[in-house]
mmCIF file of C-alpha atoms in Angstrom:
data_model
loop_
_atom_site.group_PDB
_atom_site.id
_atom_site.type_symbol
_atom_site.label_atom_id
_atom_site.label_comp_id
_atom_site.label_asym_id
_atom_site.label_seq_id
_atom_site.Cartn_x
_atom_site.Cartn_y
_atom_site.Cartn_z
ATOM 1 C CA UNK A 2 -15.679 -8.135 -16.577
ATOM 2 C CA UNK A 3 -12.871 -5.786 -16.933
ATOM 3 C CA UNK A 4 -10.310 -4.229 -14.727
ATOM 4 C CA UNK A 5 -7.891 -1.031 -15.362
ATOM 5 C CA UNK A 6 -5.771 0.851 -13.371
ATOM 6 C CA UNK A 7 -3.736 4.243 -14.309
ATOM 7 C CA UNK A 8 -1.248 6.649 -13.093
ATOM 8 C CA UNK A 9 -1.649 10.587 -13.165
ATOM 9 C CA UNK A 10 1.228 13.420 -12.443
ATOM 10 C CA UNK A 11 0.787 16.046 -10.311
ATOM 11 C CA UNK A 12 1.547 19.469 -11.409
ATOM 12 C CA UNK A 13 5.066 20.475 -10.748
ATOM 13 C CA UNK A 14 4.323 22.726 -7.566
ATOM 14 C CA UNK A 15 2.988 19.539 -6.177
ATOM 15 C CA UNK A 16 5.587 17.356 -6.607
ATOM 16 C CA UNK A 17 7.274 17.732 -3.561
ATOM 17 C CA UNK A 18 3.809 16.051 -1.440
ATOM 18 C CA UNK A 19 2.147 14.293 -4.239
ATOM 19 C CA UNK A 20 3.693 11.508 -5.901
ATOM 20 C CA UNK A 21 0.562 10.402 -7.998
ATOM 21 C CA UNK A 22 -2.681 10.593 -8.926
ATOM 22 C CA UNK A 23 -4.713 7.190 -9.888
ATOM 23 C CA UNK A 24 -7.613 5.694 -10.690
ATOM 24 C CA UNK A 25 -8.568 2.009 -10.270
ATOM 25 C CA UNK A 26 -11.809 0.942 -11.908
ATOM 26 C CA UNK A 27 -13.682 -2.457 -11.988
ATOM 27 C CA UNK A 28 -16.590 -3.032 -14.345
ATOM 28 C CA UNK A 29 -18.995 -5.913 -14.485
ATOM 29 C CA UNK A 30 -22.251 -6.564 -14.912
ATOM 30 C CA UNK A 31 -24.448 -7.052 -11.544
ATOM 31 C CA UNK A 32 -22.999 -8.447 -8.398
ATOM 32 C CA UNK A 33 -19.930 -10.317 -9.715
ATOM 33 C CA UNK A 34 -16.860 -10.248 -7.611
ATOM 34 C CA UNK A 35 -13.694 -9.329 -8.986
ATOM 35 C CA UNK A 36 -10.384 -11.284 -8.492
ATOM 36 C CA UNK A 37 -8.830 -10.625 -5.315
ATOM 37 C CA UNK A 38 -5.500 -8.372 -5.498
ATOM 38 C CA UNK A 39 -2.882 -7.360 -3.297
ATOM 39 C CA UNK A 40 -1.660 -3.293 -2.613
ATOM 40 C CA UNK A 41 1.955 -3.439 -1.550
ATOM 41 C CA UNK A 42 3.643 -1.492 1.407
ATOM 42 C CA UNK A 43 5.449 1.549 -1.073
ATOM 43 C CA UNK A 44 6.276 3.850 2.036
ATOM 44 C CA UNK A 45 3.083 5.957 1.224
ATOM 45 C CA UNK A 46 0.071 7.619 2.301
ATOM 46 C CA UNK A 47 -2.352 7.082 0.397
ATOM 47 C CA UNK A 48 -5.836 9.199 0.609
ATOM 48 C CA UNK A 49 -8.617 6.970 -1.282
ATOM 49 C CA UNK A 50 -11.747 7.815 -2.575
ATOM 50 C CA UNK A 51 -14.597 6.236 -3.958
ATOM 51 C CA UNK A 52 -16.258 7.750 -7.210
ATOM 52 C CA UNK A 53 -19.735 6.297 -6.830
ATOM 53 C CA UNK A 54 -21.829 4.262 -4.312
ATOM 54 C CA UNK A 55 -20.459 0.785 -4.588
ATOM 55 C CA UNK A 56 -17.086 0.278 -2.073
ATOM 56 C CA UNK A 57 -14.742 -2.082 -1.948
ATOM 57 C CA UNK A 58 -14.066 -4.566 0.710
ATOM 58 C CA UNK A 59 -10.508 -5.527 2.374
ATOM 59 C CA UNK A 60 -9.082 -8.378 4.107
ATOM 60 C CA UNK A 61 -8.434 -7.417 7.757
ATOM 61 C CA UNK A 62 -8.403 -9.587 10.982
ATOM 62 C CA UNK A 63 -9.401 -12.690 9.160
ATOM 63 C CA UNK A 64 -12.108 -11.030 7.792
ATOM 64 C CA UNK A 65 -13.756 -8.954 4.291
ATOM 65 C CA UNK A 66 -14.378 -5.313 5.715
ATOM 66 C CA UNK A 67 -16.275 -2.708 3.586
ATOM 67 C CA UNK A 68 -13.862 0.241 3.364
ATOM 68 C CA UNK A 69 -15.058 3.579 4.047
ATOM 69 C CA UNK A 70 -16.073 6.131 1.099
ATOM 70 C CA UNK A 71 -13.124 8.209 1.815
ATOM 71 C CA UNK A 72 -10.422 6.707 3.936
ATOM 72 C CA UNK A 73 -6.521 7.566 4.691
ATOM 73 C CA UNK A 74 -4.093 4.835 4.790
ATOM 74 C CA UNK A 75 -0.864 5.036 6.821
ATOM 75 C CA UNK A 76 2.664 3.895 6.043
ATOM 76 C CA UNK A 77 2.289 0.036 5.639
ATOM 77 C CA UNK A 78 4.454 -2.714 6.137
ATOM 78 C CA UNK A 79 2.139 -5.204 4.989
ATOM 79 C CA UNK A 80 0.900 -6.076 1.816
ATOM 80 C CA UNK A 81 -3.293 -5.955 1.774
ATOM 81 C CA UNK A 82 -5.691 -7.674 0.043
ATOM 82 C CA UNK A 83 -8.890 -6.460 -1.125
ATOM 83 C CA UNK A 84 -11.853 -6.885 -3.587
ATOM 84 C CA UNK A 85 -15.260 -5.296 -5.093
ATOM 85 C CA UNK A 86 -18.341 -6.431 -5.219
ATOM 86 C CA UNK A 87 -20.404 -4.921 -8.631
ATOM 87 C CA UNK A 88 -18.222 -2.743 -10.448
ATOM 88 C CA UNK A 89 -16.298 0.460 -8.560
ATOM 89 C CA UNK A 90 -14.194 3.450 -9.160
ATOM 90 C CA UNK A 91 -11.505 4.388 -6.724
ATOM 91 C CA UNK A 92 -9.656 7.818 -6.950
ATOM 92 C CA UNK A 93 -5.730 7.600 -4.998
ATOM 93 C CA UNK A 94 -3.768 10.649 -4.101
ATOM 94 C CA UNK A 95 -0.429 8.694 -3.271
ATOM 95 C CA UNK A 96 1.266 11.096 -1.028
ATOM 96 C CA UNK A 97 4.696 11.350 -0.010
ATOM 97 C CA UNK A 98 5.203 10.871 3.749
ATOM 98 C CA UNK A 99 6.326 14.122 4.772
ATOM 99 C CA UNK A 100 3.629 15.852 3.004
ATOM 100 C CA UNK A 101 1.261 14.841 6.057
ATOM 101 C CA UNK A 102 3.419 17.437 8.175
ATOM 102 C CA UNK A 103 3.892 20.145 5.416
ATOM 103 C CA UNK A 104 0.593 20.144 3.588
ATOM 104 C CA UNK A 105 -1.979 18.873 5.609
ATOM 105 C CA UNK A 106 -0.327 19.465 9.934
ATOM 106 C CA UNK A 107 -1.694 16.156 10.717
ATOM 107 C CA UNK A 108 0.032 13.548 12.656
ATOM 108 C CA UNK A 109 -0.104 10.046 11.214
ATOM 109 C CA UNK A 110 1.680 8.206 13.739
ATOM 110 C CA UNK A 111 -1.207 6.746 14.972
ATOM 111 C CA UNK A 112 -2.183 5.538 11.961
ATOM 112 C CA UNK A 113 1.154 3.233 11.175
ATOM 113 C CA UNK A 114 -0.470 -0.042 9.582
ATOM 114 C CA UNK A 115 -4.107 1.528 9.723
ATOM 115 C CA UNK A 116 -6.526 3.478 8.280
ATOM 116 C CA UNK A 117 -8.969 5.785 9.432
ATOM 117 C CA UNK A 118 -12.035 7.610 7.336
ATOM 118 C CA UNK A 119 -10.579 11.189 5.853
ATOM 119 C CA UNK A 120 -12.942 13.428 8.369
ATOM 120 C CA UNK A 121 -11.458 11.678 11.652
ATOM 121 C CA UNK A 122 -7.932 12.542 10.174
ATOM 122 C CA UNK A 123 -8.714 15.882 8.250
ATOM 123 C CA UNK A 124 -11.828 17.739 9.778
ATOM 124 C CA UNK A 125 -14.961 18.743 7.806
ATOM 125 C CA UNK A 126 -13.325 20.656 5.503
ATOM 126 C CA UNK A 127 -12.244 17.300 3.655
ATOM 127 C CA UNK A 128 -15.875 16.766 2.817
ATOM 128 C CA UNK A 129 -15.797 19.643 0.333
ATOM 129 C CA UNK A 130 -12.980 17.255 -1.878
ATOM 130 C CA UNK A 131 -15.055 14.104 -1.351
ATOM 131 C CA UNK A 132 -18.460 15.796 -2.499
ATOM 132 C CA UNK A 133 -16.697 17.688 -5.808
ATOM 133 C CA UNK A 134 -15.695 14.514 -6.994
ATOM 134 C CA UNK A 135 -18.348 12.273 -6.355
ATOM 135 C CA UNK A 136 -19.693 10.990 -9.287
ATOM 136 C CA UNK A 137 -17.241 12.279 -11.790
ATOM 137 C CA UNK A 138 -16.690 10.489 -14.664
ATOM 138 C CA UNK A 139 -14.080 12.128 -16.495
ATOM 139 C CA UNK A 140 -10.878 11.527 -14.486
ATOM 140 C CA UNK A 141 -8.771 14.539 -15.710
ATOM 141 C CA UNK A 142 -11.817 16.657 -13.593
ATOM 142 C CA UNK A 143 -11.082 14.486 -11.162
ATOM 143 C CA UNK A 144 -7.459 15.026 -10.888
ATOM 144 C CA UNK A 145 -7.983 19.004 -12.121
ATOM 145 C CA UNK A 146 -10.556 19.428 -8.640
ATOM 146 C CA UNK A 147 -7.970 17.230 -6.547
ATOM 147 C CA UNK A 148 -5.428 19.416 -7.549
ATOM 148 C CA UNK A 149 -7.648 22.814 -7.243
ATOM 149 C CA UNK A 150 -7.889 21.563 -3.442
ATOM 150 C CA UNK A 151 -4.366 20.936 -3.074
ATOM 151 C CA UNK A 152 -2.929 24.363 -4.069
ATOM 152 C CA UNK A 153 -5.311 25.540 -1.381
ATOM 153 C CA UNK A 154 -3.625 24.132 1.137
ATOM 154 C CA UNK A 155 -0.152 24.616 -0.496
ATOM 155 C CA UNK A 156 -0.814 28.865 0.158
ATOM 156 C CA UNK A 157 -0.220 27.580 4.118
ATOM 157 C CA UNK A 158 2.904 25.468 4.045
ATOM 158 C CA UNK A 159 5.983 26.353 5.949
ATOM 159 C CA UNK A 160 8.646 27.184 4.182
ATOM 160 C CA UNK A 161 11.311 25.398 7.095
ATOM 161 C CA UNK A 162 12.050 21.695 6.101
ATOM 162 C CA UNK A 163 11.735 19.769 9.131
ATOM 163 C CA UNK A 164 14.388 16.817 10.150
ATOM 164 C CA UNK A 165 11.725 14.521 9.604
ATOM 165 C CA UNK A 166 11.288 15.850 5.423
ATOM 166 C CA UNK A 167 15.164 15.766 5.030
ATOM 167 C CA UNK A 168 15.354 11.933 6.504
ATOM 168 C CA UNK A 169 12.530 10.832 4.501
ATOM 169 C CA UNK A 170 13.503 12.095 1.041
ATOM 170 C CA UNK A 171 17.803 11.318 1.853
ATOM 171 C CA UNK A 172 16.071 7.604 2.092
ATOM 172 C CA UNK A 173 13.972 7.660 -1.114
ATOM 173 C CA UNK A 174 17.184 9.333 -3.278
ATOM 174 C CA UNK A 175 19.365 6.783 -2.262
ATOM 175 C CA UNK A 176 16.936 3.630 -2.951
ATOM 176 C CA UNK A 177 16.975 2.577 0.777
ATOM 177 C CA UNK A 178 20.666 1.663 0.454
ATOM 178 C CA UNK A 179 22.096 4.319 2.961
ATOM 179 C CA UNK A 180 22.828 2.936 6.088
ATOM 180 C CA UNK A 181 21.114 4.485 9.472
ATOM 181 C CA UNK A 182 24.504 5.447 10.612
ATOM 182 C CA UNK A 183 25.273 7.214 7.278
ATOM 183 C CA UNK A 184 21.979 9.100 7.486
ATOM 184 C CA UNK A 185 22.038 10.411 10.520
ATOM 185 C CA UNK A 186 25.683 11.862 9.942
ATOM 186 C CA UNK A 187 24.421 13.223 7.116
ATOM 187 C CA UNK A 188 21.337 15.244 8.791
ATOM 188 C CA UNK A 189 24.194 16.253 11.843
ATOM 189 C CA UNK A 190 21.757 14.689 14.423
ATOM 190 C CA UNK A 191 21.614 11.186 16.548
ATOM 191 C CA UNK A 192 20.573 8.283 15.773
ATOM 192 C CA UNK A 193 18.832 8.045 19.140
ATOM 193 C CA UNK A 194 17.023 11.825 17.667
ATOM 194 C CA UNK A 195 16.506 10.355 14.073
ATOM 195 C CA UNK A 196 14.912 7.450 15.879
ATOM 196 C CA UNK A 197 12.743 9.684 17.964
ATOM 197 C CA UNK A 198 11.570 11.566 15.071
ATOM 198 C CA UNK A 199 10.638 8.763 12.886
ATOM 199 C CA UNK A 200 8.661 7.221 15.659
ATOM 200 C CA UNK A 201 6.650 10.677 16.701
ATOM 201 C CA UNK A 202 6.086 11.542 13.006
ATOM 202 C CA UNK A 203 5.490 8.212 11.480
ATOM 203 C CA UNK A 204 4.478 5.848 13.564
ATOM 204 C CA UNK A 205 7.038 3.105 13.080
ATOM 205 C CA UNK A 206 11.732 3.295 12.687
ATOM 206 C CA UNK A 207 14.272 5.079 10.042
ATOM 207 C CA UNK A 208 15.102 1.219 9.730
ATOM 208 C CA UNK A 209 11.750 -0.259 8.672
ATOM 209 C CA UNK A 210 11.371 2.872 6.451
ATOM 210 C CA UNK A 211 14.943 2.038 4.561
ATOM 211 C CA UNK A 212 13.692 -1.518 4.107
ATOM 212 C CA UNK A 213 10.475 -0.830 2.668
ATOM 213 C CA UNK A 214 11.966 1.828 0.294
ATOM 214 C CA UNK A 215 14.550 -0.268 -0.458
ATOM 215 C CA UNK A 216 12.031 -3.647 -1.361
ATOM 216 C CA UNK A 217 9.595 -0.913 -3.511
ATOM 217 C CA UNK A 218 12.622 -0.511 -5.897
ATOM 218 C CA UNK A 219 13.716 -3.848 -5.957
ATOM 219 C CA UNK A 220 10.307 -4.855 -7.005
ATOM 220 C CA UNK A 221 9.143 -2.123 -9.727
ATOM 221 C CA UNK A 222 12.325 -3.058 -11.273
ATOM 222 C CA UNK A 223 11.787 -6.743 -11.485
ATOM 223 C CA UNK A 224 8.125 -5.869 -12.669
ATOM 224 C CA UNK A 225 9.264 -4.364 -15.414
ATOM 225 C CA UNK A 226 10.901 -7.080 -16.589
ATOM 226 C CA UNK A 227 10.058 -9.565 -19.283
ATOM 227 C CA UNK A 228 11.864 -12.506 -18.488
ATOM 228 C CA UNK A 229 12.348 -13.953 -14.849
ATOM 229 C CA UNK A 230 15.411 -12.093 -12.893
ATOM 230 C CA UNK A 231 18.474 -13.855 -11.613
ATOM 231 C CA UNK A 232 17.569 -13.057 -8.077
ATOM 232 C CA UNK A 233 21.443 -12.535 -6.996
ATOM 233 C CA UNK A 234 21.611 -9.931 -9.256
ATOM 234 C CA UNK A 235 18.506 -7.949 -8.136
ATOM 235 C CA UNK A 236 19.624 -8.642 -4.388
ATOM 236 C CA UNK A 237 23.253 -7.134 -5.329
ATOM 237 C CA UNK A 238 21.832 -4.070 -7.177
ATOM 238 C CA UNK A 239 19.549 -3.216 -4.475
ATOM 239 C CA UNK A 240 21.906 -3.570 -1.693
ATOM 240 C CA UNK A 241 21.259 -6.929 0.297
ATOM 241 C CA UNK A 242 23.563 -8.608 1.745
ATOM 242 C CA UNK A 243 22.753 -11.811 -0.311
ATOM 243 C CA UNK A 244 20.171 -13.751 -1.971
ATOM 244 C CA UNK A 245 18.531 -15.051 1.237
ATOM 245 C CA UNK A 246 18.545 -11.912 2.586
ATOM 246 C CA UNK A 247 16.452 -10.561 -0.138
ATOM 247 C CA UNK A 248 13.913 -13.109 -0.250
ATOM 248 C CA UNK A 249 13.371 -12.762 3.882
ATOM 249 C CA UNK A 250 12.502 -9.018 3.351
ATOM 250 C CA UNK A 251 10.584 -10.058 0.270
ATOM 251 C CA UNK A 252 8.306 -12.015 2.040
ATOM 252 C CA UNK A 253 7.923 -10.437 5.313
ATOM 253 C CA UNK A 254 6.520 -7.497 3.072
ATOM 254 C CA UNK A 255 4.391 -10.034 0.731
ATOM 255 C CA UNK A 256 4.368 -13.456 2.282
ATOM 256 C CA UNK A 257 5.162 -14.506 -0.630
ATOM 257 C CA UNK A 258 8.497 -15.485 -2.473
ATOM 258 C CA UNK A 259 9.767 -13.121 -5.660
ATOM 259 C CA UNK A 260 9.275 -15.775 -8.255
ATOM 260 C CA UNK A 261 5.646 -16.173 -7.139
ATOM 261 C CA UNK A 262 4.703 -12.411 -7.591
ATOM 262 C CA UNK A 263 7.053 -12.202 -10.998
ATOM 263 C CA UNK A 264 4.906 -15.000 -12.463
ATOM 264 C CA UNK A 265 1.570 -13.433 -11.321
ATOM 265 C CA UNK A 266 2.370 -9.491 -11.471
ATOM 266 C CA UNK A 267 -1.344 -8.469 -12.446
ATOM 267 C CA UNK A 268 -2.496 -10.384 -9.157
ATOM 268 C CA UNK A 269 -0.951 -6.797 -7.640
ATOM 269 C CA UNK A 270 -2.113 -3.175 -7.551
ATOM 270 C CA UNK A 271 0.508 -0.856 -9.271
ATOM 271 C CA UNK A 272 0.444 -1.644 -13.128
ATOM 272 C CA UNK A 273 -0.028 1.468 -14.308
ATOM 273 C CA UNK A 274 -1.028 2.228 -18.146
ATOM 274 C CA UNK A 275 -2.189 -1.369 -18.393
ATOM 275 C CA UNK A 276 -5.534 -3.095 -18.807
ATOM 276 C CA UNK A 277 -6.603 -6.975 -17.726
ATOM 277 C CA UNK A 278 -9.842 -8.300 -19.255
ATOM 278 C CA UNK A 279 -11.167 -11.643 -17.226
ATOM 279 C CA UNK A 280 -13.042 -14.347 -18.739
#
């Protein structure tokens, strides 16, 4: 059996709402199940949809659930675990937060730690993207009818950036390491208002937000390395407080400690550009 997973950039016009395109394929031969992995929380959206018939399956409540065919996932704060049964494409459009208010006019508060399938979130119209791509095989028509759908909606975006945008991308430029205080003198509004904001428009607080922004860099840049990190450094670089502190947020967002994950990186989905064969 064989597993790959790859990254895709958006066109420059779509920058702004889209960070990535991927594709995440498992091949085997009958009804084999591949190894379980783990998606971490990245401070995404992330639209997913299934190429072909076969689905995969995720761990929720103590239990395997079949995902839908098309499904939109919420900011997370927990890492997920899922798995295929038979071999199965998956398509991701990893969005950037604030594109759910200036591409699509959806709310996604509700859907903070969830999912939902893409029509309950996005209407019928949604069904046109999920039916043009069905059963593609080459992934750069994949990504080029993705992207044909996208500049559709792009022709209706406002052209006012909303408190909400500003916050979000202020948090993401400065690696989570600006403090709440720091942010909200920087927008000229209150924390009490950047609270209220965060919680109508995403579902969850500018604080959790900062963390998880500031853990996704912490971790791609330990990933990349080849040798295990002196933790105290990573924790300085990134902004915590200390060592302990680090490894708390670490494994609130993984359950699991950082030398763990460094030791068994391809357990986790996000290695882009890289292939794993299993025995």
């Amino acid at each position: 059996m064989s597993s790959g997973y790859q990254e895709f950039k958006p066109s420059a016009e779509l920058q702004p709402y889209v960070e990535c395109y991927w594709l995440h394929r498992f091949e085997t031969v009958g009804e084999r199940e591949s190894p379980v992995q783990r998606c971490m929380p990245f401070g995404t959206l992330e639209l997913i949809l299934h190429l072909d018939d076969n689905r995969c399956n995720a761990f929720f409540d103590g239990q395997w659930e079949r995902l839908p065919s098309a499904f939109l996932v919420g900011l997370y704060r927990d890492a997920v675990q899922w798995k295929t049964v038979g071999s199965c494409r998956k398509f991701g459009i990893r969005l950037r937060p604030e594109s759910a208010l200036e591409l699509f006019r959806i709310p996604i508060a509700p859907l903070f730690n969830q999912f939902t399938d893409v029509e309950s979130c996005f209407g019928s119209e949604i069904n046109r993207l999920v039916d043009d791509v069905y059963g593609v095989q080459d992934t750069e028509e994949v990504v080029r009818i993705t992207e044909a759908f996208l500049f559709g909606l792009l022709k209706n975006t406002r052209s006012k950036e909303h408190p909400i945008s500003q916050a979000t991308r202020l948090i993401r430029q400065t690696q989570g390491r600006l403090s709440i205080d720091a942010l909200s003198e920087n927008l000229y509004i209150s924390k009490r208002q950047l609270e209220r904001i965060f919680k109508d428009h995403y579902g969850t607080t500018p604080k959790l937000y900062q963390r998880i922004i500031r853990f996704r860099n912490a971790y791609e840049s330990f990933c990349s390395m080849s040798s295990t990190p002196n933790w105290a450094e990573v924790s300085y670089k990134f902004g915590y407080s200390d060592q302990a502190h680090f490894i708390r947020d670490f494994k609130e967002f993984t359950q699991e400690v950082p030398t763990n994950i460094f030791q068994d990186r391809y357990q986790y989905f996000r290695l882009p550009d890289k292939q794993v064969r299993f025995a």
